[in-house]
């Protein structure tokens, strides 16, 4: 488990160091944070992805001229992003796949934060995440998943060939 934490730390360090430099990033990573909100009984999900990778993935789906983060951004952009995420990110608790909805997005330098939330979720002991974001584009794509529940934070490192994992709380 120590090796996974070191990989996650190194990936995060490089990910944040490369963001905003204007240079093409040398490796491919996304960060998905899932927090269980006990008051709302919902999973609050934040996904941080590189904007250029997102544009490439959407172009592969024949979605063009989005102008992501620009004043003339296409009014359908959120719909296209949400559709992509619904196909690429699945979350289940106690063997029940959860539906989530799109709250919005926020640009941050060369990255996009996408905010999602589930409807009511009862407390859970196990969560399973499948994350195939950008694995269709990059063989070296890494998807870091961080889940916080019951005062504990646990991590998964998912990648092509190993896109699913589960955590027990």
PDB file of N, CA and C in Angstrom, residues 32-75:
ATOM      1  N   UNK A  32     -10.068  11.969  -9.282  1.00  0.00           N
ATOM      2  CA  UNK A  32     -11.483  11.888  -8.935  1.00  0.00           C
ATOM      3  C   UNK A  32     -11.588  11.810  -7.415  1.00  0.00           C
ATOM      4  N   UNK A  33     -12.206  12.818  -6.820  1.00  0.00           N
ATOM      5  CA  UNK A  33     -12.410  12.844  -5.380  1.00  0.00           C
ATOM      6  C   UNK A  33     -13.887  12.574  -5.101  1.00  0.00           C
ATOM      7  N   UNK A  34     -14.142  11.602  -4.245  1.00  0.00           N
ATOM      8  CA  UNK A  34     -15.509  11.242  -3.881  1.00  0.00           C
ATOM      9  C   UNK A  34     -15.634  11.399  -2.366  1.00  0.00           C
ATOM     10  N   UNK A  35     -16.515  12.264  -1.942  1.00  0.00           N
ATOM     11  CA  UNK A  35     -16.722  12.512  -0.514  1.00  0.00           C
ATOM     12  C   UNK A  35     -18.169  12.167  -0.161  1.00  0.00           C
ATOM     13  N   UNK A  36     -18.326  11.370   0.904  1.00  0.00           N
ATOM     14  CA  UNK A  36     -19.665  11.066   1.387  1.00  0.00           C
ATOM     15  C   UNK A  36     -20.092  12.157   2.348  1.00  0.00           C
ATOM     16  N   UNK A  37     -21.140  12.898   1.984  1.00  0.00           N
ATOM     17  CA  UNK A  37     -21.684  13.965   2.810  1.00  0.00           C
ATOM     18  C   UNK A  37     -22.786  13.358   3.670  1.00  0.00           C
ATOM     19  N   UNK A  38     -22.522  13.226   4.967  1.00  0.00           N
ATOM     20  CA  UNK A  38     -23.480  12.562   5.864  1.00  0.00           C
ATOM     21  C   UNK A  38     -24.755  13.379   6.048  1.00  0.00           C
ATOM     22  N   UNK A  39     -24.658  14.708   5.983  1.00  0.00           N
ATOM     23  CA  UNK A  39     -25.850  15.531   6.140  1.00  0.00           C
ATOM     24  C   UNK A  39     -26.814  15.356   4.972  1.00  0.00           C
ATOM     25  N   UNK A  40     -26.287  15.426   3.753  1.00  0.00           N
ATOM     26  CA  UNK A  40     -27.113  15.284   2.557  1.00  0.00           C
ATOM     27  C   UNK A  40     -27.326  13.827   2.164  1.00  0.00           C
ATOM     28  N   UNK A  41     -26.550  12.942   2.783  1.00  0.00           N
ATOM     29  CA  UNK A  41     -26.559  11.521   2.424  1.00  0.00           C
ATOM     30  C   UNK A  41     -26.350  11.361   0.924  1.00  0.00           C
ATOM     31  N   UNK A  42     -25.298  12.021   0.436  1.00  0.00           N
ATOM     32  CA  UNK A  42     -24.986  12.003  -0.994  1.00  0.00           C
ATOM     33  C   UNK A  42     -23.480  11.891  -1.189  1.00  0.00           C
ATOM     34  N   UNK A  43     -23.106  11.393  -2.341  1.00  0.00           N
ATOM     35  CA  UNK A  43     -21.699  11.399  -2.732  1.00  0.00           C
ATOM     36  C   UNK A  43     -21.456  12.664  -3.548  1.00  0.00           C
ATOM     37  N   UNK A  44     -20.473  13.451  -3.108  1.00  0.00           N
ATOM     38  CA  UNK A  44     -20.064  14.643  -3.832  1.00  0.00           C
ATOM     39  C   UNK A  44     -18.793  14.276  -4.588  1.00  0.00           C
ATOM     40  N   UNK A  45     -18.836  14.413  -5.897  1.00  0.00           N
ATOM     41  CA  UNK A  45     -17.768  13.924  -6.758  1.00  0.00           C
ATOM     42  C   UNK A  45     -17.145  15.103  -7.508  1.00  0.00           C
ATOM     43  N   UNK A  46     -15.822  15.200  -7.436  1.00  0.00           N
ATOM     44  CA  UNK A  46     -15.073  16.212  -8.181  1.00  0.00           C
ATOM     45  C   UNK A  46     -14.069  15.477  -9.061  1.00  0.00           C
ATOM     46  N   UNK A  47     -14.051  15.824 -10.338  1.00  0.00           N
ATOM     47  CA  UNK A  47     -13.136  15.195 -11.284  1.00  0.00           C
ATOM     48  C   UNK A  47     -12.283  16.284 -11.913  1.00  0.00           C
ATOM     49  N   UNK A  48     -10.958  16.138 -11.783  1.00  0.00           N
ATOM     50  CA  UNK A  48     -10.027  17.107 -12.374  1.00  0.00           C
ATOM     51  C   UNK A  48      -9.320  16.438 -13.543  1.00  0.00           C
ATOM     52  N   UNK A  49      -9.492  17.048 -14.727  1.00  0.00           N
ATOM     53  CA  UNK A  49      -8.919  16.503 -15.945  1.00  0.00           C
ATOM     54  C   UNK A  49      -8.294  17.627 -16.760  1.00  0.00           C
ATOM     55  N   UNK A  50      -7.311  17.275 -17.576  1.00  0.00           N
ATOM     56  CA  UNK A  50      -6.707  18.270 -18.457  1.00  0.00           C
ATOM     57  C   UNK A  50      -7.692  18.635 -19.561  1.00  0.00           C
ATOM     58  N   UNK A  51      -7.824  19.934 -19.812  1.00  0.00           N
ATOM     59  CA  UNK A  51      -8.775  20.431 -20.803  1.00  0.00           C
ATOM     60  C   UNK A  51      -8.451  19.923 -22.205  1.00  0.00           C
ATOM     61  N   UNK A  52      -7.164  19.882 -22.576  1.00  0.00           N
ATOM     62  CA  UNK A  52      -6.828  19.434 -23.929  1.00  0.00           C
ATOM     63  C   UNK A  52      -7.147  17.955 -24.126  1.00  0.00           C
ATOM     64  N   UNK A  53      -6.991  17.145 -23.084  1.00  0.00           N
ATOM     65  CA  UNK A  53      -7.357  15.734 -23.176  1.00  0.00           C
ATOM     66  C   UNK A  53      -8.868  15.575 -23.312  1.00  0.00           C
ATOM     67  N   UNK A  54      -9.612  16.385 -22.570  1.00  0.00           N
ATOM     68  CA  UNK A  54     -11.067  16.349 -22.663  1.00  0.00           C
ATOM     69  C   UNK A  54     -11.523  16.723 -24.070  1.00  0.00           C
ATOM     70  N   UNK A  55     -10.922  17.758 -24.628  1.00  0.00           N
ATOM     71  CA  UNK A  55     -11.278  18.174 -25.986  1.00  0.00           C
ATOM     72  C   UNK A  55     -10.963  17.061 -26.990  1.00  0.00           C
ATOM     73  N   UNK A  56      -9.831  16.385 -26.819  1.00  0.00           N
ATOM     74  CA  UNK A  56      -9.462  15.283 -27.721  1.00  0.00           C
ATOM     75  C   UNK A  56     -10.465  14.133 -27.605  1.00  0.00           C
ATOM     76  N   UNK A  57     -10.874  13.816 -26.386  1.00  0.00           N
ATOM     77  CA  UNK A  57     -11.843  12.731 -26.176  1.00  0.00           C
ATOM     78  C   UNK A  57     -13.192  13.080 -26.799  1.00  0.00           C
ATOM     79  N   UNK A  58     -13.616  14.317 -26.652  1.00  0.00           N
ATOM     80  CA  UNK A  58     -14.898  14.726 -27.228  1.00  0.00           C
ATOM     81  C   UNK A  58     -14.827  14.814 -28.745  1.00  0.00           C
ATOM     82  N   UNK A  59     -13.679  15.229 -29.275  1.00  0.00           N
ATOM     83  CA  UNK A  59     -13.521  15.258 -30.729  1.00  0.00           C
ATOM     84  C   UNK A  59     -13.603  13.852 -31.312  1.00  0.00           C
ATOM     85  N   UNK A  60     -13.103  12.869 -30.569  1.00  0.00           N
ATOM     86  CA  UNK A  60     -13.211  11.482 -31.018  1.00  0.00           C
ATOM     87  C   UNK A  60     -14.681  11.055 -31.112  1.00  0.00           C
ATOM     88  N   UNK A  61     -15.540  11.730 -30.377  1.00  0.00           N
ATOM     89  CA  UNK A  61     -16.989  11.463 -30.416  1.00  0.00           C
ATOM     90  C   UNK A  61     -17.698  12.408 -31.390  1.00  0.00           C
ATOM     91  N   UNK A  62     -16.918  13.034 -32.247  1.00  0.00           N
ATOM     92  CA  UNK A  62     -17.425  13.977 -33.253  1.00  0.00           C
ATOM     93  C   UNK A  62     -18.063  15.221 -32.652  1.00  0.00           C
ATOM     94  N   UNK A  63     -17.597  15.628 -31.487  1.00  0.00           N
ATOM     95  CA  UNK A  63     -18.043  16.874 -30.864  1.00  0.00           C
ATOM     96  C   UNK A  63     -16.933  17.894 -31.104  1.00  0.00           C
ATOM     97  N   UNK A  64     -17.273  18.941 -31.836  1.00  0.00           N
ATOM     98  CA  UNK A  64     -16.269  19.932 -32.217  1.00  0.00           C
ATOM     99  C   UNK A  64     -16.760  21.335 -31.873  1.00  0.00           C
ATOM    100  N   UNK A  65     -15.842  22.272 -31.941  1.00  0.00           N
ATOM    101  CA  UNK A  65     -16.149  23.696 -31.752  1.00  0.00           C
ATOM    102  C   UNK A  65     -16.809  23.994 -30.412  1.00  0.00           C
ATOM    103  N   UNK A  66     -16.263  23.416 -29.335  1.00  0.00           N
ATOM    104  CA  UNK A  66     -16.818  23.679 -28.008  1.00  0.00           C
ATOM    105  C   UNK A  66     -16.302  24.984 -27.414  1.00  0.00           C
ATOM    106  N   UNK A  67     -15.080  25.353 -27.763  1.00  0.00           N
ATOM    107  CA  UNK A  67     -14.455  26.565 -27.218  1.00  0.00           C
ATOM    108  C   UNK A  67     -14.483  26.550 -25.687  1.00  0.00           C
ATOM    109  N   UNK A  68     -14.053  25.443 -25.131  1.00  0.00           N
ATOM    110  CA  UNK A  68     -14.085  25.212 -23.685  1.00  0.00           C
ATOM    111  C   UNK A  68     -13.382  26.329 -22.919  1.00  0.00           C
ATOM    112  N   UNK A  69     -14.098  26.946 -21.995  1.00  0.00           N
ATOM    113  CA  UNK A  69     -13.538  27.988 -21.149  1.00  0.00           C
ATOM    114  C   UNK A  69     -13.404  29.347 -21.803  1.00  0.00           C
ATOM    115  N   UNK A  70     -13.875  29.473 -23.012  1.00  0.00           N
ATOM    116  CA  UNK A  70     -13.797  30.741 -23.730  1.00  0.00           C
ATOM    117  C   UNK A  70     -15.159  31.434 -23.698  1.00  0.00           C
ATOM    118  N   UNK A  71     -15.179  32.748 -23.940  1.00  0.00           N
ATOM    119  CA  UNK A  71     -16.468  33.461 -23.911  1.00  0.00           C
ATOM    120  C   UNK A  71     -17.500  32.897 -24.888  1.00  0.00           C
ATOM    121  N   UNK A  72     -17.051  32.381 -26.019  1.00  0.00           N
ATOM    122  CA  UNK A  72     -17.976  31.841 -27.015  1.00  0.00           C
ATOM    123  C   UNK A  72     -18.206  30.336 -26.842  1.00  0.00           C
ATOM    124  N   UNK A  73     -18.030  29.841 -25.619  1.00  0.00           N
ATOM    125  CA  UNK A  73     -18.223  28.408 -25.362  1.00  0.00           C
ATOM    126  C   UNK A  73     -19.600  27.953 -25.827  1.00  0.00           C
ATOM    127  N   UNK A  74     -19.621  26.794 -26.454  1.00  0.00           N
ATOM    128  CA  UNK A  74     -20.854  26.183 -26.948  1.00  0.00           C
ATOM    129  C   UNK A  74     -21.812  25.952 -25.768  1.00  0.00           C
ATOM    130  N   UNK A  75     -23.073  26.294 -25.955  1.00  0.00           N
ATOM    131  CA  UNK A  75     -24.056  26.149 -24.872  1.00  0.00           C
ATOM    132  C   UNK A  75     -24.320  24.681 -24.517  1.00  0.00           C
TER     133      UNK A  75
END
